[in-house]
mmCIF file of C-alpha atoms and ligand atoms in Angstrom:
data_model
loop_
_atom_site.group_PDB
_atom_site.id
_atom_site.type_symbol
_atom_site.label_atom_id
_atom_site.label_comp_id
_atom_site.label_asym_id
_atom_site.label_seq_id
_atom_site.Cartn_x
_atom_site.Cartn_y
_atom_site.Cartn_z
ATOM 1 C CA MET A 1 96.940 128.589 98.451
ATOM 2 C CA THR A 2 94.519 129.974 100.959
ATOM 3 C CA ALA A 3 90.814 130.956 99.233
ATOM 4 C CA LYS A 4 89.415 134.007 99.561
ATOM 5 C CA LEU A 5 86.317 134.091 102.055
ATOM 6 C CA ILE A 6 83.165 135.389 100.386
ATOM 7 C CA SER A 7 81.548 136.502 102.772
ATOM 8 C CA GLY A 8 77.698 136.231 102.613
ATOM 9 C CA ILE A 9 77.207 138.590 106.030
ATOM 10 C CA GLU A 10 79.051 141.134 104.160
ATOM 11 C CA ILE A 11 77.679 141.165 100.601
ATOM 12 C CA ALA A 12 74.256 140.945 102.471
ATOM 13 C CA LYS A 13 75.187 144.162 104.600
ATOM 14 C CA GLU A 14 76.182 145.966 101.668
ATOM 15 C CA ILE A 15 72.541 145.035 99.849
ATOM 16 C CA ARG A 16 70.336 145.829 103.132
ATOM 17 C CA GLU A 17 72.491 149.271 103.402
ATOM 18 C CA GLU A 18 70.906 149.921 99.898
ATOM 19 C CA LEU A 19 67.603 148.500 100.606
ATOM 20 C CA THR A 20 66.942 150.891 104.125
ATOM 21 C CA ALA A 21 67.771 153.471 102.441
ATOM 22 C CA GLU A 22 65.019 152.438 99.776
ATOM 23 C CA VAL A 23 62.383 151.801 102.236
ATOM 24 C CA ALA A 24 62.761 155.026 104.022
ATOM 25 C CA GLU A 25 62.228 156.940 100.785
ATOM 26 C CA LEU A 26 59.006 154.697 99.910
ATOM 27 C CA LYS A 27 57.531 155.723 103.211
ATOM 28 C CA GLU A 28 58.927 159.360 103.495
ATOM 29 C CA LYS A 29 57.723 160.079 99.754
ATOM 30 C CA HIS A 30 54.930 157.919 99.303
ATOM 31 C CA SER A 31 54.345 156.438 102.529
ATOM 32 C CA ILE A 32 54.710 153.288 101.306
ATOM 33 C CA VAL A 33 55.511 150.684 103.914
ATOM 34 C CA PRO A 34 56.108 147.115 102.525
ATOM 35 C CA GLY A 35 54.646 144.363 104.025
ATOM 36 C CA LEU A 36 56.007 140.455 104.921
ATOM 37 C CA VAL A 37 53.816 137.979 105.885
ATOM 38 C CA THR A 38 55.782 134.874 106.593
ATOM 39 C CA ILE A 39 53.428 131.482 107.760
ATOM 40 C CA LEU A 40 55.463 128.187 109.708
ATOM 41 C CA VAL A 41 52.997 125.507 109.935
ATOM 42 C CA GLY A 42 54.454 123.111 112.466
ATOM 43 C CA GLU A 43 57.082 123.042 114.883
ATOM 44 C CA ASP A 44 60.410 121.941 113.080
ATOM 45 C CA PRO A 45 63.235 124.099 114.449
ATOM 46 C CA ALA A 46 65.458 124.627 111.657
ATOM 47 C CA SER A 47 62.442 126.119 109.549
ATOM 48 C CA GLN A 48 61.676 128.466 113.079
ATOM 49 C CA SER A 49 64.649 129.411 113.282
ATOM 50 C CA TYR A 50 64.939 130.277 109.322
ATOM 51 C CA VAL A 51 61.046 132.530 110.226
ATOM 52 C CA ALA A 52 62.683 134.144 112.898
ATOM 53 C CA ALA A 53 65.793 135.139 110.892
ATOM 54 C CA LYS A 54 63.255 136.448 108.381
ATOM 55 C CA ASN A 55 61.156 138.750 110.715
ATOM 56 C CA LYS A 56 64.163 139.872 112.493
ATOM 57 C CA THR A 57 65.841 141.156 109.428
ATOM 58 C CA ALA A 58 61.824 142.646 107.948
ATOM 59 C CA HIS A 59 62.052 145.236 110.721
ATOM 60 C CA ALA A 60 65.888 146.079 111.121
ATOM 61 C CA LEU A 61 64.944 147.182 107.440
ATOM 62 C CA GLY A 62 61.884 148.872 108.388
ATOM 63 C CA ILE A 63 59.590 146.354 106.474
ATOM 64 C CA HIS A 64 56.022 145.809 108.304
ATOM 65 C CA SER A 65 56.350 142.056 109.174
ATOM 66 C CA GLU A 66 53.579 139.609 110.486
ATOM 67 C CA GLN A 67 54.877 135.771 111.525
ATOM 68 C CA VAL A 68 52.108 133.283 111.530
ATOM 69 C CA THR A 69 52.350 130.010 113.519
ATOM 70 C CA LEU A 70 49.705 127.132 112.644
ATOM 71 C CA ASP A 71 49.811 123.897 114.474
ATOM 72 C CA PRO A 72 51.054 120.987 112.418
ATOM 73 C CA GLU A 73 47.770 119.309 111.976
ATOM 74 C CA THR A 74 46.170 122.805 110.169
ATOM 75 C CA SER A 75 44.717 121.456 107.143
ATOM 76 C CA GLU A 76 45.292 122.478 103.418
ATOM 77 C CA GLU A 77 42.058 123.812 103.404
ATOM 78 C CA ASP A 78 42.742 125.920 105.783
ATOM 79 C CA LEU A 79 46.149 127.344 104.918
ATOM 80 C CA VAL A 80 44.765 128.157 100.939
ATOM 81 C CA LYS A 81 41.929 129.539 103.085
ATOM 82 C CA LEU A 82 44.758 132.141 105.127
ATOM 83 C CA VAL A 83 46.757 132.844 101.844
ATOM 84 C CA GLY A 84 43.900 133.791 100.379
ATOM 85 C CA LYS A 85 43.103 136.310 103.322
ATOM 86 C CA TYR A 86 46.295 137.714 102.544
ATOM 87 C CA ASN A 87 46.571 137.720 98.625
ATOM 88 C CA ASN A 88 43.489 139.882 99.597
ATOM 89 C CA ASP A 89 45.361 142.617 102.149
ATOM 90 C CA PRO A 90 46.466 145.217 100.901
ATOM 91 C CA LYS A 91 49.287 145.228 103.479
ATOM 92 C CA VAL A 92 50.718 143.152 102.455
ATOM 93 C CA ASN A 93 53.063 143.030 100.217
ATOM 94 C CA GLY A 94 54.939 139.188 100.369
ATOM 95 C CA ILE A 95 53.574 136.004 101.413
ATOM 96 C CA LEU A 96 55.954 133.499 102.354
ATOM 97 C CA VAL A 97 55.196 129.714 103.482
ATOM 98 C CA GLN A 98 57.822 127.836 105.014
ATOM 99 C CA LEU A 99 58.484 124.798 103.389
ATOM 100 C CA PRO A 100 58.820 122.289 103.780
ATOM 101 C CA LEU A 101 55.292 121.334 104.589
ATOM 102 C CA PRO A 102 53.460 118.897 106.536
ATOM 103 C CA LYS A 103 53.390 115.677 105.043
ATOM 104 C CA HIS A 104 49.417 115.745 104.352
ATOM 105 C CA ILE A 105 49.738 119.063 102.824
ATOM 106 C CA ASN A 106 50.090 119.560 99.039
ATOM 107 C CA GLU A 107 53.095 121.944 98.634
ATOM 108 C CA ALA A 108 52.536 122.619 94.597
ATOM 109 C CA ASN A 109 49.185 123.257 95.781
ATOM 110 C CA ILE A 110 49.660 125.976 98.646
ATOM 111 C CA LEU A 111 52.266 127.476 96.346
ATOM 112 C CA LEU A 112 49.727 127.875 93.574
ATOM 113 C CA ALA A 113 47.368 129.642 95.995
ATOM 114 C CA ILE A 114 49.658 132.388 96.758
ATOM 115 C CA ASP A 115 49.046 135.557 94.549
ATOM 116 C CA PRO A 116 52.311 135.700 91.690
ATOM 117 C CA ASN A 117 52.433 139.475 92.527
ATOM 118 C CA LYS A 118 53.133 138.622 96.341
ATOM 119 C CA ASP A 119 54.988 135.398 95.192
ATOM 120 C CA VAL A 120 58.552 137.177 97.420
ATOM 121 C CA ASP A 121 59.933 133.452 97.168
ATOM 122 C CA GLY A 122 59.628 132.866 93.350
ATOM 123 C CA PHE A 123 58.209 129.843 93.666
ATOM 124 C CA HIS A 124 54.908 129.821 91.987
ATOM 125 C CA PRO A 125 54.325 128.087 88.211
ATOM 126 C CA VAL A 126 53.965 132.186 86.753
ATOM 127 C CA ASN A 127 57.017 133.538 88.156
ATOM 128 C CA VAL A 128 59.126 129.899 87.484
ATOM 129 C CA GLY A 129 58.328 129.925 84.538
ATOM 130 C CA LYS A 130 59.401 133.072 83.457
ATOM 131 C CA MET A 131 62.173 132.928 85.268
ATOM 132 C CA VAL A 132 63.101 130.507 82.813
ATOM 133 C CA LEU A 133 62.250 132.678 80.047
ATOM 134 C CA GLY A 134 64.388 135.637 81.236
ATOM 135 C CA GLU A 135 61.816 137.891 81.585
ATOM 136 C CA GLN A 136 60.741 139.984 84.284
ATOM 137 C CA CYS A 137 59.781 138.347 87.546
ATOM 138 C CA PHE A 138 61.030 137.479 91.342
ATOM 139 C CA LEU A 139 63.622 135.303 91.324
ATOM 140 C CA PRO A 140 64.084 132.666 93.805
ATOM 141 C CA CYS A 141 65.765 133.514 96.702
ATOM 142 C CA THR A 142 69.151 131.363 97.497
ATOM 143 C CA PRO A 143 69.573 131.251 93.625
ATOM 144 C CA HIS A 144 69.320 135.146 93.282
ATOM 145 C CA GLY A 145 71.928 135.325 96.026
ATOM 146 C CA ILE A 146 74.271 133.103 94.778
ATOM 147 C CA LEU A 147 74.104 135.255 91.547
ATOM 148 C CA GLU A 148 74.815 138.213 93.614
ATOM 149 C CA MET A 149 77.300 137.072 95.215
ATOM 150 C CA LEU A 150 79.004 135.562 92.570
ATOM 151 C CA THR A 151 78.796 139.564 90.773
ATOM 152 C CA ARG A 152 79.353 141.277 93.855
ATOM 153 C CA SER A 153 82.870 138.898 94.144
ATOM 154 C CA GLY A 154 84.172 139.364 91.126
ATOM 155 C CA VAL A 155 83.976 135.635 90.059
ATOM 156 C CA GLU A 156 83.680 135.396 85.935
ATOM 157 C CA THR A 157 80.932 133.207 85.130
ATOM 158 C CA SER A 158 81.127 133.789 81.065
ATOM 159 C CA GLY A 159 82.214 130.634 79.596
ATOM 160 C CA ALA A 160 82.584 129.223 83.026
ATOM 161 C CA GLU A 161 82.439 125.840 83.407
ATOM 162 C CA VAL A 162 79.780 125.611 86.177
ATOM 163 C CA VAL A 163 79.094 122.130 88.407
ATOM 164 C CA ILE A 164 75.930 122.382 90.042
ATOM 165 C CA ILE A 165 75.117 119.359 92.416
ATOM 166 C CA GLY A 166 71.391 119.197 93.363
ATOM 167 C CA ARG A 167 68.390 119.062 91.634
ATOM 168 C CA SER A 168 65.688 120.723 94.080
ATOM 169 C CA ASN A 169 63.275 123.522 92.645
ATOM 170 C CA ILE A 170 64.529 125.709 95.603
ATOM 171 C CA VAL A 171 68.384 125.710 94.747
ATOM 172 C CA GLY A 172 69.716 123.291 91.726
ATOM 173 C CA LYS A 173 67.333 123.612 88.964
ATOM 174 C CA PRO A 174 66.980 127.812 89.188
ATOM 175 C CA ILE A 175 70.276 127.873 89.515
ATOM 176 C CA ALA A 176 71.037 126.183 86.832
ATOM 177 C CA ASN A 177 68.788 128.039 84.404
ATOM 178 C CA LEU A 178 69.538 131.473 85.600
ATOM 179 C CA MET A 179 73.558 130.629 85.139
ATOM 180 C CA LEU A 180 73.061 129.748 81.330
ATOM 181 C CA GLN A 181 70.904 132.596 80.432
ATOM 182 C CA LYS A 182 72.386 135.774 79.009
ATOM 183 C CA ARG A 183 72.268 138.186 82.317
ATOM 184 C CA ASP A 184 74.760 139.053 85.153
ATOM 185 C CA ALA A 185 76.184 135.980 86.502
ATOM 186 C CA GLY A 186 75.305 134.360 83.535
ATOM 187 C CA ASN A 187 76.842 133.095 80.024
ATOM 188 C CA ALA A 188 78.015 129.735 81.551
ATOM 189 C CA THR A 189 77.963 126.427 80.686
ATOM 190 C CA VAL A 190 76.000 124.578 83.243
ATOM 191 C CA THR A 191 76.364 120.776 84.234
ATOM 192 C CA LEU A 192 73.422 120.057 86.558
ATOM 193 C CA CYS A 193 74.691 116.234 89.123
ATOM 194 C CA HIS A 194 72.414 114.578 91.355
ATOM 195 C CA THR A 195 71.662 111.078 92.982
ATOM 196 C CA ARG A 196 72.468 109.281 89.164
ATOM 197 C CA THR A 197 75.233 111.294 88.311
ATOM 198 C CA LYS A 198 77.799 108.792 87.643
ATOM 199 C CA ASP A 199 80.974 109.670 87.862
ATOM 200 C CA MET A 200 80.450 113.291 90.401
ATOM 201 C CA ALA A 201 83.833 113.889 90.846
ATOM 202 C CA ALA A 202 84.700 113.633 87.411
ATOM 203 C CA HIS A 203 82.234 116.316 86.704
ATOM 204 C CA CYS A 204 83.834 118.614 89.476
ATOM 205 C CA ARG A 205 87.020 118.391 89.083
ATOM 206 C CA ARG A 206 86.499 120.239 85.346
ATOM 207 C CA ALA A 207 84.689 123.081 87.075
ATOM 208 C CA ASP A 208 85.834 126.656 87.238
ATOM 209 C CA ILE A 209 82.887 127.001 89.605
ATOM 210 C CA ILE A 210 80.845 124.592 91.937
ATOM 211 C CA ILE A 211 77.554 125.257 93.224
ATOM 212 C CA ALA A 212 76.878 122.172 96.028
ATOM 213 C CA ALA A 213 73.286 122.265 97.505
ATOM 214 C CA VAL A 214 72.811 118.625 97.999
ATOM 215 C CA GLY A 215 72.622 118.541 102.044
ATOM 216 C CA VAL A 216 74.914 116.065 102.795
ATOM 217 C CA PRO A 217 78.133 117.291 105.214
ATOM 218 C CA LYS A 218 80.884 117.758 103.723
ATOM 219 C CA MET A 219 80.528 116.068 100.487
ATOM 220 C CA VAL A 220 82.666 118.214 98.037
ATOM 221 C CA THR A 221 85.978 116.928 99.078
ATOM 222 C CA ALA A 222 89.630 118.180 98.377
ATOM 223 C CA ASP A 223 90.287 115.733 95.687
ATOM 224 C CA MET A 224 86.611 116.835 93.962
ATOM 225 C CA VAL A 225 88.104 121.011 93.289
ATOM 226 C CA LYS A 226 90.595 122.174 90.512
ATOM 227 C CA LYS A 227 92.769 124.411 91.398
ATOM 228 C CA GLY A 228 91.603 127.422 91.316
ATOM 229 C CA ALA A 229 87.688 126.803 91.413
ATOM 230 C CA ALA A 230 85.537 129.294 93.202
ATOM 231 C CA ILE A 231 82.987 127.323 95.486
ATOM 232 C CA ILE A 232 79.682 128.244 96.881
ATOM 233 C CA ASP A 233 78.661 126.392 99.584
ATOM 234 C CA VAL A 234 74.575 126.190 99.863
ATOM 235 C CA GLY A 235 74.547 123.427 102.656
ATOM 236 C CA VAL A 236 73.259 123.673 106.452
ATOM 237 C CA ASN A 237 73.635 120.409 107.905
ATOM 238 C CA ARG A 238 72.978 120.203 111.629
ATOM 239 C CA ILE A 239 75.927 117.654 112.947
ATOM 240 C CA GLY A 240 75.175 118.060 116.574
ATOM 241 C CA LYS A 241 74.437 120.569 119.483
ATOM 242 C CA ALA A 242 77.875 122.290 121.323
ATOM 243 C CA SER A 243 77.609 122.094 124.975
ATOM 244 C CA ASN A 244 75.365 125.973 124.785
ATOM 245 C CA GLY A 245 72.901 123.807 122.715
ATOM 246 C CA LYS A 246 73.213 125.584 119.588
ATOM 247 C CA ALA A 247 73.663 123.570 116.146
ATOM 248 C CA ILE A 248 77.179 122.679 115.050
ATOM 249 C CA LEU A 249 76.423 123.406 110.803
ATOM 250 C CA ALA A 250 78.313 121.959 108.471
ATOM 251 C CA GLY A 251 78.321 123.120 105.069
ATOM 252 C CA ASP A 252 78.184 120.761 101.667
ATOM 253 C CA VAL A 253 82.221 121.145 101.303
ATOM 254 C CA ASP A 254 85.240 120.096 103.274
ATOM 255 C CA PHE A 255 85.651 123.223 104.131
ATOM 256 C CA ASP A 256 88.982 123.088 105.688
ATOM 257 C CA ALA A 257 90.896 121.549 103.343
ATOM 258 C CA VAL A 258 89.067 122.674 99.794
ATOM 259 C CA LYS A 259 90.512 126.423 101.057
ATOM 260 C CA GLU A 260 93.810 125.593 100.718
ATOM 261 C CA ILE A 261 92.718 124.664 96.544
ATOM 262 C CA ALA A 262 90.177 126.951 95.853
ATOM 263 C CA SER A 263 90.759 130.477 94.304
ATOM 264 C CA CYS A 264 87.331 131.916 96.807
ATOM 265 C CA ILE A 265 85.135 129.756 98.746
ATOM 266 C CA THR A 266 82.011 130.862 100.440
ATOM 267 C CA PRO A 267 81.744 129.500 104.280
ATOM 268 C CA VAL A 268 79.157 127.780 106.702
ATOM 269 C CA PRO A 269 77.219 129.924 108.531
ATOM 270 C CA GLY A 270 78.113 133.428 107.332
ATOM 271 C CA GLY A 271 78.073 132.443 103.657
ATOM 272 C CA VAL A 272 74.426 131.593 101.425
ATOM 273 C CA GLY A 273 72.298 131.815 104.680
ATOM 274 C CA PRO A 274 72.669 135.555 104.580
ATOM 275 C CA MET A 275 71.669 136.420 101.047
ATOM 276 C CA THR A 276 68.649 134.052 101.061
ATOM 277 C CA ILE A 277 67.050 136.695 103.634
ATOM 278 C CA THR A 278 67.992 139.478 102.059
ATOM 279 C CA MET A 279 66.989 138.296 98.351
ATOM 280 C CA LEU A 280 64.024 137.748 100.058
ATOM 281 C CA MET A 281 63.948 141.415 101.706
ATOM 282 C CA LYS A 282 64.787 142.346 98.188
ATOM 283 C CA ASN A 283 61.783 140.934 96.246
ATOM 284 C CA THR A 284 59.111 141.737 99.529
ATOM 285 C CA VAL A 285 60.519 145.897 98.512
ATOM 286 C CA GLN A 286 59.815 145.179 94.634
ATOM 287 C CA ALA A 287 56.098 143.645 95.687
ATOM 288 C CA ALA A 288 55.869 147.219 97.062
ATOM 289 C CA LYS A 289 56.817 149.131 94.471
ATOM 290 C CA MET A 290 54.594 146.809 92.079
ATOM 291 C CA ALA A 291 51.729 147.254 93.851
ATOM 292 C CA ALA A 292 52.286 151.274 94.219
ATOM 293 C CA GLY A 293 52.862 151.024 90.238
ATOM 294 C CA LEU A 294 56.030 152.372 90.892
ATOM 295 C CA VAL A 295 57.972 149.691 88.336
HETATM 296 N N1 LIG B 301 62.382 126.494 103.469
HETATM 297 C C1 LIG B 301 63.854 126.038 102.959
HETATM 298 N N2 LIG B 301 64.677 127.283 101.864
HETATM 299 C C2 LIG B 301 63.147 128.121 101.710
HETATM 300 C C3 LIG B 301 63.262 129.349 101.091
HETATM 301 O O1 LIG B 301 63.487 129.937 100.324
HETATM 302 N N3 LIG B 301 61.538 129.158 101.596
HETATM 303 C C4 LIG B 301 60.561 128.673 102.124
HETATM 304 N N4 LIG B 301 58.818 129.273 101.333
HETATM 305 N N5 LIG B 301 60.734 127.617 102.489
HETATM 306 C C5 LIG B 301 62.258 127.288 102.602
#
């Protein structure tokens, strides 16, 4: 079997078209332009490219976007102050501080400093708590994007055995929580595997859906996959450099071998990545509507 490709590029395009229309309507009917600020501390090349992609997408959709790049030595106090400034700026509806931060800055303190109503990443403890309770909130972008991909590709999650590999705060923990809830792309039986899991392959072989978010290139091999399973690959691993200087990327899944067994699979690049950025835009538009009292 050769699996159907779940294209994040195609699904993201669909959602971006919906958002472009929504942004145009907000401007025309309410004179509102949603605003996003991205804050990057330091010069990590991967983070630089993610932040650049977020700003480029915002502009393309008609969202006002500001990119702030700070010296790697910036103090925690100065970063908290800057976040406070944007909390009080009515032109800014969404604040994104790119993670990871340099070691001398306490990530939790920065996330806590962001106004929960501008927390378009969905990382503030208030939004995390609401998410776990199934209340209305900003959902974290990568998990939210995965839910949309599953729904829009017609992957049945109700009653499905879902195995998630990786327990990060950004992907593993939230997607596990969301998929067990009574919601679209939910009602699943969820197993969350991590570095201390005894027999990862045995768990994976039972799975109707595998979500890999570990950061280990090609860790999920064909012998770990049940025939007909759906595969979501969140990994973006730089495994080398092409002659043109561009990074060569690989996912957490051995794509070429696994596609022969799975029913559907996301590629890397062009899978989950474009969805993460798109859901950030959706949250920013939502934040603008909330600020204007439209929702
Ligand atoms: N670093 C990796 N993914 C993300 C994300 O979704 N948001 C932020 N702020 N930083 C990240």
